GROMACS .gro file of C-alpha atoms in nm:
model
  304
    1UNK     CA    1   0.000   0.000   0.000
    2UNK     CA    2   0.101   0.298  -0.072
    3UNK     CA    3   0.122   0.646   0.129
    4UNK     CA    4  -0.096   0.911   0.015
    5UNK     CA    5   0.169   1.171  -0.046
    6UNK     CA    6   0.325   0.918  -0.329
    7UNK     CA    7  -0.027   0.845  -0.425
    8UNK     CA    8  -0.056   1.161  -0.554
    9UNK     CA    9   0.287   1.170  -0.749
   10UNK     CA   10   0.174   0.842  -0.910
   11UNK     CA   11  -0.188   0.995  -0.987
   12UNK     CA   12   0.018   1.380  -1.117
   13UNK     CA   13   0.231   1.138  -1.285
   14UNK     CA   14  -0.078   0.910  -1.507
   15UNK     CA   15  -0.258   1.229  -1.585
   16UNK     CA   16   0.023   1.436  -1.748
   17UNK     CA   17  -0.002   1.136  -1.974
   18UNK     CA   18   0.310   0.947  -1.875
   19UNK     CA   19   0.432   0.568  -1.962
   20UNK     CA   20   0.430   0.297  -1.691
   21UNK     CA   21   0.628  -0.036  -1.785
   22UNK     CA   22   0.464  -0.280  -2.002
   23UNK     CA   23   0.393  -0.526  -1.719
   24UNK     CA   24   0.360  -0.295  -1.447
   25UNK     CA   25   0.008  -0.274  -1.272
   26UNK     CA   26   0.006   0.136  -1.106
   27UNK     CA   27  -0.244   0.122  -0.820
   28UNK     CA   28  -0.299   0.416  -0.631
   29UNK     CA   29  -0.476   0.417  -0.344
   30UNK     CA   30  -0.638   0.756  -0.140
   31UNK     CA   31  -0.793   0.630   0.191
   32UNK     CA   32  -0.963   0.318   0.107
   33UNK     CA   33  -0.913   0.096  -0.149
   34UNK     CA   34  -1.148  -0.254   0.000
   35UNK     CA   35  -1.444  -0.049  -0.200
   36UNK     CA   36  -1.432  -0.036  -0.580
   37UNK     CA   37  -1.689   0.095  -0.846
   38UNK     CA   38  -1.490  -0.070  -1.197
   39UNK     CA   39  -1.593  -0.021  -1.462
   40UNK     CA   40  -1.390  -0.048  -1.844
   41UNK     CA   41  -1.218   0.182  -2.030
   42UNK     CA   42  -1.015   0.213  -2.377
   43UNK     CA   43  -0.724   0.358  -2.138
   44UNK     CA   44  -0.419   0.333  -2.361
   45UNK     CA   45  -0.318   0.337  -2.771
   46UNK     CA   46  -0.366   0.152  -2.997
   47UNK     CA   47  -0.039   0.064  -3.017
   48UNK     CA   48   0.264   0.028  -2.774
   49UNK     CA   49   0.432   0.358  -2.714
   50UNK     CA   50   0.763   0.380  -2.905
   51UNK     CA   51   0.963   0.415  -2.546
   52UNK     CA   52   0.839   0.061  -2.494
   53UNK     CA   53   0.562   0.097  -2.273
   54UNK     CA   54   0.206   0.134  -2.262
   55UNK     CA   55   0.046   0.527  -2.301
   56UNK     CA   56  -0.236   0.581  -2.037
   57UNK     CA   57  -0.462   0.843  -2.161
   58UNK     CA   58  -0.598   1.103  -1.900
   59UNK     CA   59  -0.938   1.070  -1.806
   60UNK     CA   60  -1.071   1.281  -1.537
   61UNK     CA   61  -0.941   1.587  -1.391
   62UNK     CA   62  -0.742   1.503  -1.026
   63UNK     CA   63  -1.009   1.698  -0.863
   64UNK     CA   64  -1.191   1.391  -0.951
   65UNK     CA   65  -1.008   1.132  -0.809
   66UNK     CA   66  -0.868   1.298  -0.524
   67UNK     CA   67  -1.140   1.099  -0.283
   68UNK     CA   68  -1.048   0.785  -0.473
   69UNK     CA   69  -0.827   0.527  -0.592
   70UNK     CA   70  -0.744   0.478  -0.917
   71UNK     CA   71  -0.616   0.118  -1.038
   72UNK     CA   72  -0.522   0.094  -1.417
   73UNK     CA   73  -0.348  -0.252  -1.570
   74UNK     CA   74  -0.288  -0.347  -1.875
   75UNK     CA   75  -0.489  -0.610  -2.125
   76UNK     CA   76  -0.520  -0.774  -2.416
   77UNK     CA   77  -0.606  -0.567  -2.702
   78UNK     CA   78  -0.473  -0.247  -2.574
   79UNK     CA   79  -0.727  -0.144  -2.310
   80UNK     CA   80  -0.679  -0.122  -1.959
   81UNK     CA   81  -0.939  -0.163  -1.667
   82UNK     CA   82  -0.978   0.166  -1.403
   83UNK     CA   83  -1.154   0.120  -1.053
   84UNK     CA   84  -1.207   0.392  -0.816
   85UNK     CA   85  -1.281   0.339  -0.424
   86UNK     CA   86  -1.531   0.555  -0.265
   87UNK     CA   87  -1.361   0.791  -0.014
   88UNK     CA   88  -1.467   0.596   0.265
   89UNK     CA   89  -1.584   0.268   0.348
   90UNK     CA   90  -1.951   0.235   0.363
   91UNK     CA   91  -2.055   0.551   0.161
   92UNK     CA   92  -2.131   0.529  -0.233
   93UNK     CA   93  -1.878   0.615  -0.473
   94UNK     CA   94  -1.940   0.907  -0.622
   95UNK     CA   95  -1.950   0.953  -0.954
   96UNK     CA   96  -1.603   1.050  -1.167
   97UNK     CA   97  -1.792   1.226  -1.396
   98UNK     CA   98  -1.788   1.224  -1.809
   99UNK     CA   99  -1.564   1.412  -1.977
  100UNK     CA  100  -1.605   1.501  -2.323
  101UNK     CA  101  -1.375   1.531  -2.641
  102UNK     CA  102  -1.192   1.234  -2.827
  103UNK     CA  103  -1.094   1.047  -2.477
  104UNK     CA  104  -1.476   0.935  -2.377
  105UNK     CA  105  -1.606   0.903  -2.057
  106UNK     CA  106  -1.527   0.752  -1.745
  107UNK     CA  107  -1.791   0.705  -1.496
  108UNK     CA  108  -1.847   0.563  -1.169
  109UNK     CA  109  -2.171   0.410  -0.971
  110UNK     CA  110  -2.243   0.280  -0.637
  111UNK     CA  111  -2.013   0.039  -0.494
  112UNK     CA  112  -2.039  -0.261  -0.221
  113UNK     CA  113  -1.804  -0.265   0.108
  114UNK     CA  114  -1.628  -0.578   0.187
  115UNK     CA  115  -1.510  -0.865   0.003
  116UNK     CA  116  -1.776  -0.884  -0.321
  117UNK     CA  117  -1.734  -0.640  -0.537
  118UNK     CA  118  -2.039  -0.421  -0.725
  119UNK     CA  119  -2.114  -0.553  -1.092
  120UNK     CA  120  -2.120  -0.268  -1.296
  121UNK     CA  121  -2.223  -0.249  -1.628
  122UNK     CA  122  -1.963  -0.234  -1.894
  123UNK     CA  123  -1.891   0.120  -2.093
  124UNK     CA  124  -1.866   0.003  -2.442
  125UNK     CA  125  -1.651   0.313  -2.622
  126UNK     CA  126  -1.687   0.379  -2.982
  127UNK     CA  127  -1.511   0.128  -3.240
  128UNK     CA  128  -1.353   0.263  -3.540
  129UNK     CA  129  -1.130   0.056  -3.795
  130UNK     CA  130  -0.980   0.130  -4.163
  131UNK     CA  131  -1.230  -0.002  -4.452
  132UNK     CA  132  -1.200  -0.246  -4.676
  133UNK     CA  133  -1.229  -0.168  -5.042
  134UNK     CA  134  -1.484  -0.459  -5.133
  135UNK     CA  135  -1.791  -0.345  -5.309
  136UNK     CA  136  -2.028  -0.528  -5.133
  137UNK     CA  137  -2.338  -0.378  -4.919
  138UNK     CA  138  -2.292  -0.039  -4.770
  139UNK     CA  139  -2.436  -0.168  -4.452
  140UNK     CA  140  -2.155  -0.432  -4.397
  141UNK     CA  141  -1.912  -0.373  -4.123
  142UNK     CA  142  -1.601  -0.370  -4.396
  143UNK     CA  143  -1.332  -0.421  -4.156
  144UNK     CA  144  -0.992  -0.514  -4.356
  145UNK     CA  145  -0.835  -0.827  -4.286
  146UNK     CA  146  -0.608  -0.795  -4.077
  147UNK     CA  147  -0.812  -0.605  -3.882
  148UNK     CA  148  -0.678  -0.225  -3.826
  149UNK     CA  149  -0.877  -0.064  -3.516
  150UNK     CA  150  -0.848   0.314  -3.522
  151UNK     CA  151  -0.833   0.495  -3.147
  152UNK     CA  152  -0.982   0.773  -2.977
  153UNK     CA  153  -0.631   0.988  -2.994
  154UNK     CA  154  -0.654   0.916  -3.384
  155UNK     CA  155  -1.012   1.023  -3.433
  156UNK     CA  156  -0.910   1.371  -3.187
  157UNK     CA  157  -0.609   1.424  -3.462
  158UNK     CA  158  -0.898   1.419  -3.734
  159UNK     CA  159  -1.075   1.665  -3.555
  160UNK     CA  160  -1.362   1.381  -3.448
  161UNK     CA  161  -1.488   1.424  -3.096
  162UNK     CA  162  -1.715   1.201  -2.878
  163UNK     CA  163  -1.921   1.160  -2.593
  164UNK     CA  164  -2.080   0.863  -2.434
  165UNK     CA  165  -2.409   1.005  -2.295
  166UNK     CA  166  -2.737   0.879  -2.127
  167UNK     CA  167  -2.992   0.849  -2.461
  168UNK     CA  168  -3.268   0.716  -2.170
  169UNK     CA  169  -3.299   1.057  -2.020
  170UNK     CA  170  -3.166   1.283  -2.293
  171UNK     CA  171  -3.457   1.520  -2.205
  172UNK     CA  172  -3.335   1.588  -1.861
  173UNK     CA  173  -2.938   1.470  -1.931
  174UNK     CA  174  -2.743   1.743  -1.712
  175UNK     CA  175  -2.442   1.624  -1.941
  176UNK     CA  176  -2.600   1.698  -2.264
  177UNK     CA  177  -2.741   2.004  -2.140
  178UNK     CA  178  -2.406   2.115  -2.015
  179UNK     CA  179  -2.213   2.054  -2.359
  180UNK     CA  180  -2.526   2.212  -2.565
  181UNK     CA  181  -2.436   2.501  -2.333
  182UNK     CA  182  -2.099   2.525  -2.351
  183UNK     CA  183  -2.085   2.505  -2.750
  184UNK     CA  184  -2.335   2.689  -2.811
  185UNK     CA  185  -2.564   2.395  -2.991
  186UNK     CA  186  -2.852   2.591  -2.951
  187UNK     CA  187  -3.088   2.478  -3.223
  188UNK     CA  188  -3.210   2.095  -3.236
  189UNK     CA  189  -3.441   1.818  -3.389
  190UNK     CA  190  -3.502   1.456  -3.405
  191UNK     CA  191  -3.458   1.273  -3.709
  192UNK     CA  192  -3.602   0.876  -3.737
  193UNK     CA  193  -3.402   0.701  -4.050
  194UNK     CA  194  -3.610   0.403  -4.117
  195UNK     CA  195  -3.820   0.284  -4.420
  196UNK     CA  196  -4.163   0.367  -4.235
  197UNK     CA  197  -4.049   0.698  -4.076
  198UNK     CA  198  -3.836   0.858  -4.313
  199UNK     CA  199  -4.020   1.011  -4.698
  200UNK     CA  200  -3.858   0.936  -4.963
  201UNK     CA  201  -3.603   0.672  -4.763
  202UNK     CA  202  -3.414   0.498  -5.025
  203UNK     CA  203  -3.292   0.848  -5.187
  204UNK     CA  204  -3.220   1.022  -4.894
  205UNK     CA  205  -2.985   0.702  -4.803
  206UNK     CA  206  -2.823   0.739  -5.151
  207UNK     CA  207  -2.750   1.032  -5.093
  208UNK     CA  208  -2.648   1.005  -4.707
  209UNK     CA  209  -2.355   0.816  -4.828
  210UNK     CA  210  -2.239   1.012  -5.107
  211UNK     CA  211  -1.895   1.130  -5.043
  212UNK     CA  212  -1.941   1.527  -4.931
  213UNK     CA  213  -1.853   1.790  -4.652
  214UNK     CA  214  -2.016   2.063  -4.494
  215UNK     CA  215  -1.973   2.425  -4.427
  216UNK     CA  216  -2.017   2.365  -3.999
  217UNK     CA  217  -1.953   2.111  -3.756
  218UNK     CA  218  -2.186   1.845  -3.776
  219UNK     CA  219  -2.372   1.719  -3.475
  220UNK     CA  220  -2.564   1.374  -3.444
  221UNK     CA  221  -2.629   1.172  -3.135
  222UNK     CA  222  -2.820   0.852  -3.115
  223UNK     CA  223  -3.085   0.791  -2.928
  224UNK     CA  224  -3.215   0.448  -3.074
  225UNK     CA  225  -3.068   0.189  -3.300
  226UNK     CA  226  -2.708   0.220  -3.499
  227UNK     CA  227  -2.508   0.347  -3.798
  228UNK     CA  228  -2.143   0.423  -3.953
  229UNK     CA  229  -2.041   0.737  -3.999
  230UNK     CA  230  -1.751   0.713  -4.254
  231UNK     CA  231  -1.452   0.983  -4.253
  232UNK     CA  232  -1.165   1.018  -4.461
  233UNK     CA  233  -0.833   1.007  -4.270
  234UNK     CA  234  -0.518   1.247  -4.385
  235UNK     CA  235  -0.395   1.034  -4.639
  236UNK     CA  236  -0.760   0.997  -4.747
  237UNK     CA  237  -0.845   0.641  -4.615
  238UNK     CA  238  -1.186   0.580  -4.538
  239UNK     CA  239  -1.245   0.542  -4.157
  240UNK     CA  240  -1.566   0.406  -4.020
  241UNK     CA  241  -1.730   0.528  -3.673
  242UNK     CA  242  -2.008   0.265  -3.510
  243UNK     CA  243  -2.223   0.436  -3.373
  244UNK     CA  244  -2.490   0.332  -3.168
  245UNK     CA  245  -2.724   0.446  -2.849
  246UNK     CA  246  -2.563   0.674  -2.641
  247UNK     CA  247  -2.273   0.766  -2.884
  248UNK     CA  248  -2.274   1.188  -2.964
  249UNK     CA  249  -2.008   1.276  -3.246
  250UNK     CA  250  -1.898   1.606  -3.407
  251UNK     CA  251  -1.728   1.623  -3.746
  252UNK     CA  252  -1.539   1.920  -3.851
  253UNK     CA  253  -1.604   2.151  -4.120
  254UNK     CA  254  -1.425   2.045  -4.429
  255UNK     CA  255  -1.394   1.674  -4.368
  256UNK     CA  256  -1.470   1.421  -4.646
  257UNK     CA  257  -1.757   1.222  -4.460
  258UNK     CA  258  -2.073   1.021  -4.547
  259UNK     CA  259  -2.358   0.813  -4.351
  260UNK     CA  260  -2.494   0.482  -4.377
  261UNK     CA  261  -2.743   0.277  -4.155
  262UNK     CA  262  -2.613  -0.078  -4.095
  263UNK     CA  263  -2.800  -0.397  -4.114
  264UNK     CA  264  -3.055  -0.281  -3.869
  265UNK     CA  265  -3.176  -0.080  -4.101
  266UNK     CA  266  -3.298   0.192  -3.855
  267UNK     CA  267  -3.162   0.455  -3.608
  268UNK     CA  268  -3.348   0.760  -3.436
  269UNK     CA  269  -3.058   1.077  -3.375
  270UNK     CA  270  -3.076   1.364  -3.244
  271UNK     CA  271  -2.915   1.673  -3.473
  272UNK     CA  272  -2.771   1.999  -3.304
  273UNK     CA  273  -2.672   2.269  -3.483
  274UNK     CA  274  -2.516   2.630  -3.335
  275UNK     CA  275  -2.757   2.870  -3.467
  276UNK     CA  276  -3.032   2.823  -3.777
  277UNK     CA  277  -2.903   2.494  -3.970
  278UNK     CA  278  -2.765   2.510  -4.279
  279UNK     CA  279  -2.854   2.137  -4.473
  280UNK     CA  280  -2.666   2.191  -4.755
  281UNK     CA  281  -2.386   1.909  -4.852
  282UNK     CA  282  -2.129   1.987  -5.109
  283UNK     CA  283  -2.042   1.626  -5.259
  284UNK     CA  284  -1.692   1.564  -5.372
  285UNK     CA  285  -1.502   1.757  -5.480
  286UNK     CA  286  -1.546   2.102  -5.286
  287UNK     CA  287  -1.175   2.110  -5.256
  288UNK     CA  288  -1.239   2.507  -5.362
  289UNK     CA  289  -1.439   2.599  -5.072
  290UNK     CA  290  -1.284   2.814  -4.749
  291UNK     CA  291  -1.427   2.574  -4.474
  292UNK     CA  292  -1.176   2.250  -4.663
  293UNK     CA  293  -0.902   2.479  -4.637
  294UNK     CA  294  -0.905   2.576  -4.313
  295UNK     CA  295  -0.947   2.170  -4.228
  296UNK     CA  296  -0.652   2.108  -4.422
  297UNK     CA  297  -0.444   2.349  -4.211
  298UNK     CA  298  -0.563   2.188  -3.903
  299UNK     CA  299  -0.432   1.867  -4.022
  300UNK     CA  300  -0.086   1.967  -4.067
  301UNK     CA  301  -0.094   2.118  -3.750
  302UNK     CA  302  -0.199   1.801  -3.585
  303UNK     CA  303   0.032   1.578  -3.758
  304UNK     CA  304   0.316   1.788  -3.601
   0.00000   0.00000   0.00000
């Protein structure tokens, strides 16, 4: 066990985004770690870090944590498991909180005292993976073979961001309301894509997944059922985004995107907008237009 005063180096040290040892297992206990709320988390890259270890990804702000433990190990496929101890024993964990941008959310419910530990439900992050080139159905998942999963950090670089949000409640959702606040996603409407909802169906999904951008960010967040959104990458490589219940995604202006439904064949989103929207989708090319430019710019920048 360790003391509280090194605690907190080893918690200053996993948020500024350090790299533990590849078989190392970092716990770091507050006041009591016999309590823990777990609950699974895409914690690290895809990929080893070049240094030879494994890169934990910052979370939650210490603020956060500071009446908790945090344990993090590493696992197969490059994700790591986080539990955090309530601050003392008997009382409920309290919640870690979501925080949103291209990292996710981490968050944490009650918790059982003693030996057994609470069974918490799984967060299930959003999957992304290169595409295939095979012209079969749209709706397929078109992974490549090998497989080539694409991470959180990778989608940020792109300019993607998501949140993992509560669709049950997204009338009252203190989260969403918060992050409609904060960027200013003031206008908003609910849009059922399914061949019994939606007029004209079969041409709006042609022309869903035609290649195109848009002039603004563009806002969706499910509510019911599940899609791809597909996004070009900066060597233009098509990327494609599950998305299901609970998932919230922004795409940049500029970026080479397009929608499909999968083999559900329905999803209900809701669309937010800053302002009056603007529908209009330039298909490819709109190389020529001011919004692609400026995306272009922020690509180099994030590449360096």
């Amino acid at each position: 066990m360790l003391l509280p005063s090194v605690s907190m180096q080893l918690l200053d040290f996993l948020l500024q985004g350090n790299t533990f040892p590849r078989r190392s297992l970092s716990l770091i206990p507050m006041k009591d770690a016999d309590c823990f709320c777990t609950v699974t988390q895409s914690l690290w890259s895809a990929s080893p870090d070049p240094g030879g270890g494994w890169k934990p990804r910052p979370l939650c702000c210490p603020g956060a944590l500071a009446a908790g433990a945090l344990r993090i190990t590493r696992s197969a496929g490059a994700r790591g498991r986080a539990a955090a101890s309530p601050a003392a024993r008997g009382e409920p964990a309290a919640a870690l909180g979501r925080r949103e941008g291209p990292i996710g959310w981490l968050r944490a419910g009650p918790a059982r005292c003693g030996a057994e530990l609470a069974q918490q439900p799984q967060v299930r992050m959003v999957e992304a993976w290169y595409m295939d080139e095979s012209g079969e159905d749209q709706r397929a998942p078109h992974r490549q073979e090998p497989h080539r999963p694409v991470s959180l950090e990778q989608l940020r670089r792109l300019g993607v961001f998501h949140w993992k949000l509560d669709a049950d409640n997204y009338e009252t959702d203190p989260d969403l309301a918060r992050i409609r606040k904060e960027k200013n996603y003031s206008w908003m409407d609910i849009i059922t894509i399914h061949k019994d909802k939606l007029p004209n169906y079969q041409d709006k999904i042609k022309i869903f997944y035609e290649e195109h951008l848009h002039l603004d960010d563009e806002i969706r967040y499910i509510l019911e059922g599940s899609g791809y959104f597909d996004v070009r990458d900066k060597d233009d490589k098509w990327i494609r985004i599950f998305m299901e219940k609970g998932d919230m995604i922004t795409l940049p202006a500029g970026i080479y995107h397009r929608f499909t439904l999968d083999e559900n064949n329905y999803v209900k989103a809701m669309r937010l907008f800053v302002g009056e929207p603007v529908w209009t989708a330039y298909n490819r090319p709109a190389d020529h237009f001011p919004a692609r430019g400026q995306y272009i710019q922020f690509l180099a920048q994030a590449a360096q």
